[in-house]
Short mmCIF file of C-alpha atoms in Angstrom, two decimals:
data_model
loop_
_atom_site.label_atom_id
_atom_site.label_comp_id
_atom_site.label_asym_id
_atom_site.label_seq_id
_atom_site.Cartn_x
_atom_site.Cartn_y
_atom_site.Cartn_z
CA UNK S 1 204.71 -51.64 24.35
CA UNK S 2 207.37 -54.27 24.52
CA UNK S 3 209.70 -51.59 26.81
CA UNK S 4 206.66 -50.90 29.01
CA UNK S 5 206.67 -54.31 29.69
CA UNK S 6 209.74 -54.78 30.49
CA UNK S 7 209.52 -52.43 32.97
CA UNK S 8 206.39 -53.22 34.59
CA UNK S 9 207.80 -57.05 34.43
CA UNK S 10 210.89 -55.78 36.47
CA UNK S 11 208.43 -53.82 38.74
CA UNK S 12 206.02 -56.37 39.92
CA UNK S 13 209.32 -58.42 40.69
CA UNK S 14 210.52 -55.63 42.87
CA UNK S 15 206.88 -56.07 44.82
CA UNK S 16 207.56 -59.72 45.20
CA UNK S 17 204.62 -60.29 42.28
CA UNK S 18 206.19 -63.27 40.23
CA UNK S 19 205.66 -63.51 36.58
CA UNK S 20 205.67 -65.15 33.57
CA UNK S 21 205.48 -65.20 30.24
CA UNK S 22 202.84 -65.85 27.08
CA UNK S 23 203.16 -66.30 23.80
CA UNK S 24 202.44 -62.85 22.22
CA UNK S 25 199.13 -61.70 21.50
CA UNK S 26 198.01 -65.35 23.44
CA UNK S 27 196.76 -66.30 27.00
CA UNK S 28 199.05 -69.45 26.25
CA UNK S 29 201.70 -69.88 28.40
CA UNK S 30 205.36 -69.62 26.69
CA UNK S 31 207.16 -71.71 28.96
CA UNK S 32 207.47 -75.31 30.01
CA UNK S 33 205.13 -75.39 32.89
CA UNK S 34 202.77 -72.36 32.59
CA UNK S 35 202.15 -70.04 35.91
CA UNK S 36 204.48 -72.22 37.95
CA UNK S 37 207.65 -71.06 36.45
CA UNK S 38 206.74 -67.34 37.52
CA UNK S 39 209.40 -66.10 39.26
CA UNK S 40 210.81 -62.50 40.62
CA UNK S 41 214.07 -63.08 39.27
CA UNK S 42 215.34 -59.84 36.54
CA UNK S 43 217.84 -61.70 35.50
CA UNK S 44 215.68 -64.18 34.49
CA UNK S 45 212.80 -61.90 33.21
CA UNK S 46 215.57 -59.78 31.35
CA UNK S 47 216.33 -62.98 29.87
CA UNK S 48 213.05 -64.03 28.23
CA UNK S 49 211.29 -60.60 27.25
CA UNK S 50 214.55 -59.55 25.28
CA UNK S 51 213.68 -62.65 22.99
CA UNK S 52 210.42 -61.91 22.19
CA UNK S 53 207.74 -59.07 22.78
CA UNK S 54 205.71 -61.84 25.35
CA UNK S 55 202.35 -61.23 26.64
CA UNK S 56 202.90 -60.88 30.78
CA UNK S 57 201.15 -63.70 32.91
CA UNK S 58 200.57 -62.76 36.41
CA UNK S 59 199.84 -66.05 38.94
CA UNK S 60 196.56 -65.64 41.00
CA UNK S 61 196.04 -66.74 44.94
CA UNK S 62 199.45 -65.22 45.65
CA UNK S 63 199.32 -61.49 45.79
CA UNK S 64 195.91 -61.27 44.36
CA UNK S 65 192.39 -63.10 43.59
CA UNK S 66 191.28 -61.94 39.86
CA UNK S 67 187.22 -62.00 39.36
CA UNK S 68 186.73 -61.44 35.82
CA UNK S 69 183.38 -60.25 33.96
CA UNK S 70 183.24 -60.99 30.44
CA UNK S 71 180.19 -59.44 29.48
CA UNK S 72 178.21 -56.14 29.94
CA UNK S 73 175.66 -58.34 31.98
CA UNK S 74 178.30 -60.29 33.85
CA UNK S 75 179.18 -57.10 34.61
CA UNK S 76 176.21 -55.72 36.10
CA UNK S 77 175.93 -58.84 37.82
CA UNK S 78 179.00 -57.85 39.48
CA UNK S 79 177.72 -53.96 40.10
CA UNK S 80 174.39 -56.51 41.92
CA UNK S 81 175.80 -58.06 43.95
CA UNK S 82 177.78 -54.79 45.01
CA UNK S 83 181.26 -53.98 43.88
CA UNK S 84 180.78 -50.86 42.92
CA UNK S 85 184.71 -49.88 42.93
CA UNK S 86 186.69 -49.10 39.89
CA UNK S 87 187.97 -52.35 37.78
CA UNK S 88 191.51 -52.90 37.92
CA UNK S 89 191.71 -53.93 34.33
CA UNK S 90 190.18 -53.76 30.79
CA UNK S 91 190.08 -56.35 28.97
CA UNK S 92 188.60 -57.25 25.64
CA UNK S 93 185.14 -58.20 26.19
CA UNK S 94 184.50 -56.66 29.92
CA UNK S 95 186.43 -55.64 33.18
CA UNK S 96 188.58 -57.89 35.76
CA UNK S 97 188.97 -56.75 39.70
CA UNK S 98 192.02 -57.74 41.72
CA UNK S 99 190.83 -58.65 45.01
CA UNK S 100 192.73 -59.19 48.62
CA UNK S 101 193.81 -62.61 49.46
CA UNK S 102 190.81 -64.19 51.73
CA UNK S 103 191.22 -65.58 54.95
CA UNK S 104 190.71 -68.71 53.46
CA UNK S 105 192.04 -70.88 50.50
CA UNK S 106 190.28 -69.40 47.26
CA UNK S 107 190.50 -71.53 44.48
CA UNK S 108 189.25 -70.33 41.12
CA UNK S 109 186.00 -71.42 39.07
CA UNK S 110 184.11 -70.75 35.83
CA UNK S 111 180.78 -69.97 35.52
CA UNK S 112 179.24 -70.84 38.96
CA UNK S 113 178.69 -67.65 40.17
CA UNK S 114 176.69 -66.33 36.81
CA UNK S 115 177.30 -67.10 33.41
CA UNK S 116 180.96 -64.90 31.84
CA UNK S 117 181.74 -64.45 35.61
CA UNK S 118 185.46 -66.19 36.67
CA UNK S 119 187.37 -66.48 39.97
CA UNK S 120 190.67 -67.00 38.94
CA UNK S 121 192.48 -68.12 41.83
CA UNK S 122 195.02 -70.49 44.02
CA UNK S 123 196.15 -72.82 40.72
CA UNK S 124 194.92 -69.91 37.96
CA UNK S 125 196.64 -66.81 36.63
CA UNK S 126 195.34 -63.33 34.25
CA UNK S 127 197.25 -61.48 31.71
CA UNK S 128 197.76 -58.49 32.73
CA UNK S 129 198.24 -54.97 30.69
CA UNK S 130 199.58 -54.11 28.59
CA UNK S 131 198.88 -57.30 26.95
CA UNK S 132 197.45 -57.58 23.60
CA UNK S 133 194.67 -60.32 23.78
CA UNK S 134 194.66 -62.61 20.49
CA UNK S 135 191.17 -60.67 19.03
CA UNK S 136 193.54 -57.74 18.97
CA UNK S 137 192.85 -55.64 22.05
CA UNK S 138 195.09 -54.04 24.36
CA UNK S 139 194.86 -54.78 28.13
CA UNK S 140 194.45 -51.48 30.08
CA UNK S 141 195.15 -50.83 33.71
CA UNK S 142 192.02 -48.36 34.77
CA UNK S 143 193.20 -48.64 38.59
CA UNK S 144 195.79 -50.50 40.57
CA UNK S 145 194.00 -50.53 43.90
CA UNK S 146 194.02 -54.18 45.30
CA UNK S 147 190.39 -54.22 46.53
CA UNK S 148 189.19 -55.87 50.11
CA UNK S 149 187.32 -59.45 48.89
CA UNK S 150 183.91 -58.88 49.16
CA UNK S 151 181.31 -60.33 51.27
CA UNK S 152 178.81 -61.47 48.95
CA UNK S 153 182.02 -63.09 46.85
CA UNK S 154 183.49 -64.62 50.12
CA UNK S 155 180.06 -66.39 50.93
CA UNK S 156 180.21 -68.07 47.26
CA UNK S 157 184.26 -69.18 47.57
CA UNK S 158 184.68 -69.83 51.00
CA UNK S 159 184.93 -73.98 51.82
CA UNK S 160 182.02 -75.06 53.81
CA UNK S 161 182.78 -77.52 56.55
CA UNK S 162 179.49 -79.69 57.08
CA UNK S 163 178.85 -80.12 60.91
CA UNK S 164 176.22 -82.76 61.57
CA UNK S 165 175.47 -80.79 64.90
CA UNK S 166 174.43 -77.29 63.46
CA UNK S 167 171.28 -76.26 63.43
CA UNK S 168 171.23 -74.37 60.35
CA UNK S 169 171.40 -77.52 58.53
CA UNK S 170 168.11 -78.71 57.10
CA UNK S 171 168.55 -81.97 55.72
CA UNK S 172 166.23 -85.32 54.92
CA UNK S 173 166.74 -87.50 57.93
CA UNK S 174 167.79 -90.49 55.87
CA UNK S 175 167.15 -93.33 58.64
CA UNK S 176 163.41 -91.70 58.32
CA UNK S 177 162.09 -95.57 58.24
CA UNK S 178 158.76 -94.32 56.36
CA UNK S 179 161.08 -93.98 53.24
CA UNK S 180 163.99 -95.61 53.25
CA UNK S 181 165.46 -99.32 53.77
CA UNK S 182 167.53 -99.96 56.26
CA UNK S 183 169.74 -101.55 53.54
CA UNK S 184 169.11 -98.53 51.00
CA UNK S 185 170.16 -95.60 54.33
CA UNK S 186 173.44 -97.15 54.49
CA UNK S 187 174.14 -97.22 51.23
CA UNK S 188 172.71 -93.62 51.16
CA UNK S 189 175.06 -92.91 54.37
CA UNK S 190 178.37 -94.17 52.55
CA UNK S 191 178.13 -92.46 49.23
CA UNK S 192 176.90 -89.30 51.19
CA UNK S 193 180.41 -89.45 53.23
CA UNK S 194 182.76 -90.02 50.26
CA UNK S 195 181.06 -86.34 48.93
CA UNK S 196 181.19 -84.69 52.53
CA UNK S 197 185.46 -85.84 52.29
CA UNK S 198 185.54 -84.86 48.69
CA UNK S 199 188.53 -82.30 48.34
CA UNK S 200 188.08 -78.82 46.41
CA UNK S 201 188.38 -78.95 42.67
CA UNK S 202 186.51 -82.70 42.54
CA UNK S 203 183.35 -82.05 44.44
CA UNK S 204 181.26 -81.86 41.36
CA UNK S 205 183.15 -85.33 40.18
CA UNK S 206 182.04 -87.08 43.43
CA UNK S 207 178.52 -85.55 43.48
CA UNK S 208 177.90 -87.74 39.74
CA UNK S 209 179.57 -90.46 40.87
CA UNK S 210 177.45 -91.18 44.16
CA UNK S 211 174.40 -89.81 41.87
CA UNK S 212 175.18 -92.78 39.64
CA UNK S 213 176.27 -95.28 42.16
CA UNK S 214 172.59 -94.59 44.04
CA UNK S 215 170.56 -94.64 40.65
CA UNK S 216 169.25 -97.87 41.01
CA UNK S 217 169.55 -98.60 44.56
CA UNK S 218 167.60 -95.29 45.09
CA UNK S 219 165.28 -96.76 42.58
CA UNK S 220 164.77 -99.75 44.63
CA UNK S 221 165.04 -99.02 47.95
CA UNK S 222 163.16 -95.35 48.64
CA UNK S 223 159.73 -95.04 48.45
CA UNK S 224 160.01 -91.18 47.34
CA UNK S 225 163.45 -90.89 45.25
CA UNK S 226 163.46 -86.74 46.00
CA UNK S 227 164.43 -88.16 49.32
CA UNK S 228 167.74 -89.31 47.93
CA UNK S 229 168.10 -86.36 45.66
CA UNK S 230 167.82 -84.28 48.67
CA UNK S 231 169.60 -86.02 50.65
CA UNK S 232 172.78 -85.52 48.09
CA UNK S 233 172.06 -81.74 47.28
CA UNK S 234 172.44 -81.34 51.23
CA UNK S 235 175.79 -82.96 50.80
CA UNK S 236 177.17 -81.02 48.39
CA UNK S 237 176.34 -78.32 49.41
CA UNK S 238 177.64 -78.43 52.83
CA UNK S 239 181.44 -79.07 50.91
CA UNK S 240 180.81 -76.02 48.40
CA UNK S 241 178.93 -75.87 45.76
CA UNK S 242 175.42 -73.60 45.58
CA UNK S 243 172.36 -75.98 45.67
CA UNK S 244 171.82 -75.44 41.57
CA UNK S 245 175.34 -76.68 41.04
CA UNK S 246 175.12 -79.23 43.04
CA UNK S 247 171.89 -80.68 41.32
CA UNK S 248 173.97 -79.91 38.25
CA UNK S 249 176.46 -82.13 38.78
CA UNK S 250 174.08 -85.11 40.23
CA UNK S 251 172.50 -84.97 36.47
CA UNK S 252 175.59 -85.38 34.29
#
């Protein structure tokens, strides 16, 4: 195993795939700063796999996105939503597909899709086979076809720009003066901006904070709180996150 991985090491680097690697029989990185000391050099990958038989880390959001299915019904959540193609990989508990960079920034996530269902993405990386996985399991390649991204996963990743002008948005008009203040809309208004500016990867973050910052001002100043709630949802969804995360992350 350790010469196969030398070789496929030395291989990816003559694709232009960097590398890197992990302790052995770990997902933990074995170098000073993780993914981002991947590199294509074989010099330099010579160098560290003739210490030690290291797990091989493969960055994500540069030649491929990774979704990974833990489970046999993550899995068939997967097959629902309709990638029916071969997995690229096995891994210990389920199957991972190497997807196509998007036509947009894909950044990975846990568990918002369906439960044991991960994007691992720009910032992320997998290990890839042959790999042993630290419950004892080999990593197998089942096919090395880079699949197109899929639809129904672009329409869950891709960044949402809110547009106060579209149409398709259906939101609580929060100047409606049969609910709301004039005092309490404005303080509705700011906290709704600082989510709609929110930048990927804090979303959630600034959904709870302007949740908590409006608790008792909401309280106060609206006649029907769901208003408010609403009002937020609308917000963050518009910068990402499905409606049921978004509500989610109001109730921390």
């Amino acid at each position: 195993v350790f010469c196969i991985s030398v070789c496929l090491c030395l291989f990816f680097a003559r694709e232009g795939w960097p590398v890197f690697p992990c302790q052995p029989s770990s997902k933990r990185p074995a170098t000073g700063r993780g993914f981002l000391d991947a590199t294509t050099s074989e010099k330099k990958i010579r160098e560290w796999w003739r210490r030690r038989p290291f797990n091989i880390g493969l960055p994500t959001g540069i030649k491929f996105i990774a979704l990974d299915a833990d489970s046999e019904s993550a899995v068939n959540t997967v097959r629902s939503f309709g990638t029916k193609e071969t997995p690229t990989v096995k891994t210990a508990r389920g199957f991972q597909w190497y997807l196509k960079i998007p036509d947009f920034e894909c950044r990975g996530n846990a568990g918002i899709i369906a439960e044991g269902i991960d994007v691992r993405g720009v910032g992320g990386y997998v290990v890839a086979p042959p790999s042993i996985h630290p419950t004892g399991p080999t990593y197998e390649w089942l096919d090395k076809t880079i699949l197109d991204f899929p639809d129904w996963l672009a329409s869950f990743m891709r960044p949402k720009k809110y547009s106060p002008s579209d149409p398709s948005e259906k939101r609580i008009p929060i100047t409606d003066p049969s609910s709301v203040s004039r005092y309490g809309a404005a303080a509705l208004r700011r906290q709704c901006s600082k989510v709609y500016s929110s930048r990927p990867g804090n979303r959630n973050a600034s959904l709870a904070v302007a949740a908590l910052s409006l608790g008792h001002p909401v309280g106060s100043w609206y006649r029907a709180r769901p208003d408010a709630t609403a009002e937020l949802a609308a917000a963050g969804v518009a910068v990402g996150p499905p409606r049921a995360v978004a509500i989610r992350a109001m109730e921390r």
